[in-house]
PDB file of C-alpha atoms in Angstrom:
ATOM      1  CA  UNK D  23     -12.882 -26.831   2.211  1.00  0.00           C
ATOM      2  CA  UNK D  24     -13.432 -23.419   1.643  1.00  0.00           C
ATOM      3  CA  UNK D  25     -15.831 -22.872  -1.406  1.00  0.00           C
ATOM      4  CA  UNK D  26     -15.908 -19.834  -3.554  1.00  0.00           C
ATOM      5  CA  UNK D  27     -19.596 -19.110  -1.479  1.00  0.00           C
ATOM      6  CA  UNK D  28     -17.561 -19.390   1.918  1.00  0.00           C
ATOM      7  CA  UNK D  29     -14.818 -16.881   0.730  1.00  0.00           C
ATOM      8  CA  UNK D  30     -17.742 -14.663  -0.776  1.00  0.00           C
ATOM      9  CA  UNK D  31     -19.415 -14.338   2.737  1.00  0.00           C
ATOM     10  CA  UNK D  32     -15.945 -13.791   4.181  1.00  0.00           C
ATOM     11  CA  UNK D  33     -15.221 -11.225   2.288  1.00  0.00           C
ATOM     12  CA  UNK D  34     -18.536  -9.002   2.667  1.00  0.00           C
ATOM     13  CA  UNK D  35     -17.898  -9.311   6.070  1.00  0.00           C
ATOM     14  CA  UNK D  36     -14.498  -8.143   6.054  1.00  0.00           C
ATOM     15  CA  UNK D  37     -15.431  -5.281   3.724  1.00  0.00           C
ATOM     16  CA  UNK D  38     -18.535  -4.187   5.792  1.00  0.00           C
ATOM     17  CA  UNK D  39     -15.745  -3.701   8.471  1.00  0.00           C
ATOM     18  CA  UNK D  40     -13.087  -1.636   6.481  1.00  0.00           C
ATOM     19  CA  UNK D  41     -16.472   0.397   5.407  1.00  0.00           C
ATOM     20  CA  UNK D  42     -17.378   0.721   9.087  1.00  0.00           C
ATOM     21  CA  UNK D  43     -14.004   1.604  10.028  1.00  0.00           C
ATOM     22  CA  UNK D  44     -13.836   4.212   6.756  1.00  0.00           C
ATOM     23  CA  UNK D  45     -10.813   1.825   5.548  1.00  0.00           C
ATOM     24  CA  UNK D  46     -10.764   0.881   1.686  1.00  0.00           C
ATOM     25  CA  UNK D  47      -8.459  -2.438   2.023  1.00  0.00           C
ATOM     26  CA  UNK D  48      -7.845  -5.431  -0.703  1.00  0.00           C
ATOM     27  CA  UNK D  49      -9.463  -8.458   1.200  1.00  0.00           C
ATOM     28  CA  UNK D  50      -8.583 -12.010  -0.079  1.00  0.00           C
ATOM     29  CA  UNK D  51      -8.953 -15.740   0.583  1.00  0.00           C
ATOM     30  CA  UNK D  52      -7.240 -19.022  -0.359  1.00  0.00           C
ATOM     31  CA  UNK D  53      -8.320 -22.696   0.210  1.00  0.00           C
ATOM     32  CA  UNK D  54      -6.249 -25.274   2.099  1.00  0.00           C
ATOM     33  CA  UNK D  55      -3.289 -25.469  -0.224  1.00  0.00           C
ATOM     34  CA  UNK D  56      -3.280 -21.231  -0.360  1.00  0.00           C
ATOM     35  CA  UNK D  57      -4.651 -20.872  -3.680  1.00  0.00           C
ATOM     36  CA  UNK D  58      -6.315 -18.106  -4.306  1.00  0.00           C
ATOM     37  CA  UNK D  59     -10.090 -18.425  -4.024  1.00  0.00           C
ATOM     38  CA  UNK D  60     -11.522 -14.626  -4.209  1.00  0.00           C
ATOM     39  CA  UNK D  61      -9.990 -11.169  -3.906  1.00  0.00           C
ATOM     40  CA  UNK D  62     -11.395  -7.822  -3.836  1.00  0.00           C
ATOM     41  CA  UNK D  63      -9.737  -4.808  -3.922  1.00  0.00           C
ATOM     42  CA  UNK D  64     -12.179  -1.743  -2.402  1.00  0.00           C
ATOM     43  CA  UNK D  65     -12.569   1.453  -3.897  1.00  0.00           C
ATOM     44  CA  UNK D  66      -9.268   3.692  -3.096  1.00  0.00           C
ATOM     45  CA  UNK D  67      -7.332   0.533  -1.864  1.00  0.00           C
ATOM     46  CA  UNK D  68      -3.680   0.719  -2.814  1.00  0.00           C
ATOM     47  CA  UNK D  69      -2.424  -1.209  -5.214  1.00  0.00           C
ATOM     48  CA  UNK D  70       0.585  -2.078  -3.870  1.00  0.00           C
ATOM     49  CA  UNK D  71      -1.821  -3.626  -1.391  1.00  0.00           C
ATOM     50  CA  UNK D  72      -3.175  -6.721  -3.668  1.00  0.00           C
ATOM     51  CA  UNK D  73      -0.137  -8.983  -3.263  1.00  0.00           C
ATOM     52  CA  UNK D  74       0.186  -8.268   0.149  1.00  0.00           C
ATOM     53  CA  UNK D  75      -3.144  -9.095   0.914  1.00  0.00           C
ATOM     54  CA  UNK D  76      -2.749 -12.284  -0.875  1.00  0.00           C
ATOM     55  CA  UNK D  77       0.482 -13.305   0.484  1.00  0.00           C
ATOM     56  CA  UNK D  78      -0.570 -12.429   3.912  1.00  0.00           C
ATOM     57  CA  UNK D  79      -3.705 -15.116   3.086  1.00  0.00           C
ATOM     58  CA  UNK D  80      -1.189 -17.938   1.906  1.00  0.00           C
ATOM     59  CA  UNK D  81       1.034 -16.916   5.029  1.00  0.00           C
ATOM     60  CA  UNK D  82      -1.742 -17.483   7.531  1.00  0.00           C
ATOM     61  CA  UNK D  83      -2.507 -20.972   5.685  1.00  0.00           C
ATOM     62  CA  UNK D  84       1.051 -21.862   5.074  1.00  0.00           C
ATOM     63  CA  UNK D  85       2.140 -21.789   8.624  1.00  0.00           C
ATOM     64  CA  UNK D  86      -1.613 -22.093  10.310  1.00  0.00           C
ATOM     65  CA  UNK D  87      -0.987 -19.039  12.402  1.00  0.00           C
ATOM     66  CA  UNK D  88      -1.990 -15.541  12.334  1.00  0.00           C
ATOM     67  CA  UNK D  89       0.702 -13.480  10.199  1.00  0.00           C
ATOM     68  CA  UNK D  90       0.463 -10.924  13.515  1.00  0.00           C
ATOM     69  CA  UNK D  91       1.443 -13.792  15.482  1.00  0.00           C
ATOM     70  CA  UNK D  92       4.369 -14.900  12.897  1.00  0.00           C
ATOM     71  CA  UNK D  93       5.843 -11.572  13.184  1.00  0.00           C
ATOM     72  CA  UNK D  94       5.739 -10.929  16.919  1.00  0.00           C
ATOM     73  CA  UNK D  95       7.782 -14.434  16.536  1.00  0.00           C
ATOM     74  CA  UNK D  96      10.210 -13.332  14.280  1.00  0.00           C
ATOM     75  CA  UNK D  97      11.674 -10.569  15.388  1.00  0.00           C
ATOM     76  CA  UNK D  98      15.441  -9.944  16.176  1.00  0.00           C
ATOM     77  CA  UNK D  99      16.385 -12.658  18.528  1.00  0.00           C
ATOM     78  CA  UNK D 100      12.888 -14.861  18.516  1.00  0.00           C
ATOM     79  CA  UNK D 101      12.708 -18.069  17.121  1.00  0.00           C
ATOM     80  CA  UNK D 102      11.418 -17.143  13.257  1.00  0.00           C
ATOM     81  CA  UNK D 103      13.630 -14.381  12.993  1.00  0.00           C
ATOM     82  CA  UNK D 104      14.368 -14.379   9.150  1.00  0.00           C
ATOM     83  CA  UNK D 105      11.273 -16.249   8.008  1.00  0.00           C
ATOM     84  CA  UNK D 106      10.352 -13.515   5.590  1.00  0.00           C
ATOM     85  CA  UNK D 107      13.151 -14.512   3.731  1.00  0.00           C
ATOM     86  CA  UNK D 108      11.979 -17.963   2.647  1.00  0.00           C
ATOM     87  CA  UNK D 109       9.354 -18.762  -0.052  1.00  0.00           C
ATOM     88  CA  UNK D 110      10.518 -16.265  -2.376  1.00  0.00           C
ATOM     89  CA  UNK D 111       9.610 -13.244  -0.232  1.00  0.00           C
ATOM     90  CA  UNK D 112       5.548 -14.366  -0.262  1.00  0.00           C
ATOM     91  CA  UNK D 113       6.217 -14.915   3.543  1.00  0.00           C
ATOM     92  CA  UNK D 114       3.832 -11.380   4.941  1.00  0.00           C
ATOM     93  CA  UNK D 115       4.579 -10.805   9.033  1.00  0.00           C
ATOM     94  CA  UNK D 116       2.164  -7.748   9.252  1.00  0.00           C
ATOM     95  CA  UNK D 117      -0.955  -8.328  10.942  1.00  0.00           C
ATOM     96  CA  UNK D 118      -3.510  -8.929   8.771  1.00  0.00           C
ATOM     97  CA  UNK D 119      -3.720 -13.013   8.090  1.00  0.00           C
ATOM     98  CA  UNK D 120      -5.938 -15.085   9.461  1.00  0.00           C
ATOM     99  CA  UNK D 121      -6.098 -19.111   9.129  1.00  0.00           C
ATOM    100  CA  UNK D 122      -9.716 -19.980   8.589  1.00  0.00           C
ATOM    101  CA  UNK D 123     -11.294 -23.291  10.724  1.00  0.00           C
ATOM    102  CA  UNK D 124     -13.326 -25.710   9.992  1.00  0.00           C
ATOM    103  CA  UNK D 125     -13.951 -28.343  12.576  1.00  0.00           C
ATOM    104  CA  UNK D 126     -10.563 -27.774  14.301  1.00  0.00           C
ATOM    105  CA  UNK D 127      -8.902 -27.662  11.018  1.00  0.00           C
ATOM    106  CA  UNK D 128      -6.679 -25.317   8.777  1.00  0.00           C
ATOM    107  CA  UNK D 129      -9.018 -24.884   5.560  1.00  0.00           C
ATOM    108  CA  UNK D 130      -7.682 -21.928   4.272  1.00  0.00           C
ATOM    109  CA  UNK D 131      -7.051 -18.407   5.153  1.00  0.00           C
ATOM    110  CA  UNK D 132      -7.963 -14.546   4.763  1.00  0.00           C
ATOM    111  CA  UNK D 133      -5.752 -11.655   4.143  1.00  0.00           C
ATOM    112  CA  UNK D 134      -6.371  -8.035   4.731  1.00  0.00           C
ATOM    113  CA  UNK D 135      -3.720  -5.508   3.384  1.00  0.00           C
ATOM    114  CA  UNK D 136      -4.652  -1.482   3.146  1.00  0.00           C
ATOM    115  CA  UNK D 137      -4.265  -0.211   6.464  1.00  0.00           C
ATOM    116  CA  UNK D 138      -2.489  -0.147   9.568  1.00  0.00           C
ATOM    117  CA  UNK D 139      -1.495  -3.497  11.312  1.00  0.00           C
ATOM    118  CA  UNK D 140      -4.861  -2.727  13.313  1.00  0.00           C
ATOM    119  CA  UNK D 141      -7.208  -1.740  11.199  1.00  0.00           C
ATOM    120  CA  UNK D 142      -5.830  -4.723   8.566  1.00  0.00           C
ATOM    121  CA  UNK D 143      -6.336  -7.447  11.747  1.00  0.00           C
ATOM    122  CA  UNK D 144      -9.522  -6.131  12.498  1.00  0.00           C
ATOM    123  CA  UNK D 145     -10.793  -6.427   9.428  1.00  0.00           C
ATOM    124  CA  UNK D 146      -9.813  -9.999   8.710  1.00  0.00           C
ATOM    125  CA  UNK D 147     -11.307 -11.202  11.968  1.00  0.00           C
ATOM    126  CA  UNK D 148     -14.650  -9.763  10.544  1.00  0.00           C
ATOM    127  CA  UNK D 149     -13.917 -11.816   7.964  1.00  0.00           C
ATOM    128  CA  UNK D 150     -12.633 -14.945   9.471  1.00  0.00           C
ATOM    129  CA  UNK D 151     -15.321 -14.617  11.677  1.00  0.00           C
ATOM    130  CA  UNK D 152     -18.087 -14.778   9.312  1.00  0.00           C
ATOM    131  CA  UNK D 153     -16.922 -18.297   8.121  1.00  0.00           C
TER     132      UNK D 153
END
């Protein structure tokens, strides 16, 4: 279960990472059935940043696998080519989504949207990382 103290402490970690990295990003979290828990949206983040950072969250939790990982598979010719199609175009494959763990299992998820691919994964594996 991922409580709204869990997603708190996940997201002060992954905002003490898009700090470090001089990064404002929109940072969020959702619980086991994606539902948004918490969101933040740093100072100078983009706007058009928010949804992707949330979809990238339910992404990560709706398919418990990073959203990086989803898109290297679904590229022209792999096997989930087309997947951002589905779900009413919620499905993110930019890195960036992170499933979160808890005793082996898929509790939920954070989403990082604001920068490039490796400045967004790097600051949601701060984040994951801190729960």
């Amino acid at each position: 279960m991922v409580t709204l103290s869990d997603a708190r402490r996940v997201i002060a970690a992954a905002e003490a990472k898009a700090a470090e990295i001089g990064q404002p990003c929109n940072i969020a979290v959702v619980d086991e059935g994606g539902n948004l828990v918490s969101h933040i949206r740093m100072d100078g983040a983009w706007l058009g940043s928010i949804d992707i950072s949330i979809n990238k969250a339910f992404t990560a939790r709706a398919f418990d696998i990073t959203t990086k990982d989803l898109g290297d598979n679904s590229q022209p010719g792999q096997q989930f080519y087309g997947i951002h199609n589905s779900n009413d175009g919620r499905i993110m494959i930019f890195a960036g989504g992170i499933p979160l763990r808890q005793k082996g299992r898929v509790v939920g998820a954070v989403g990082v949207s604001g920068g490039s691919g490796e400045q967004d994964q790097s600051v949601a594996e701060a984040g994951a990382a801190a729960f």
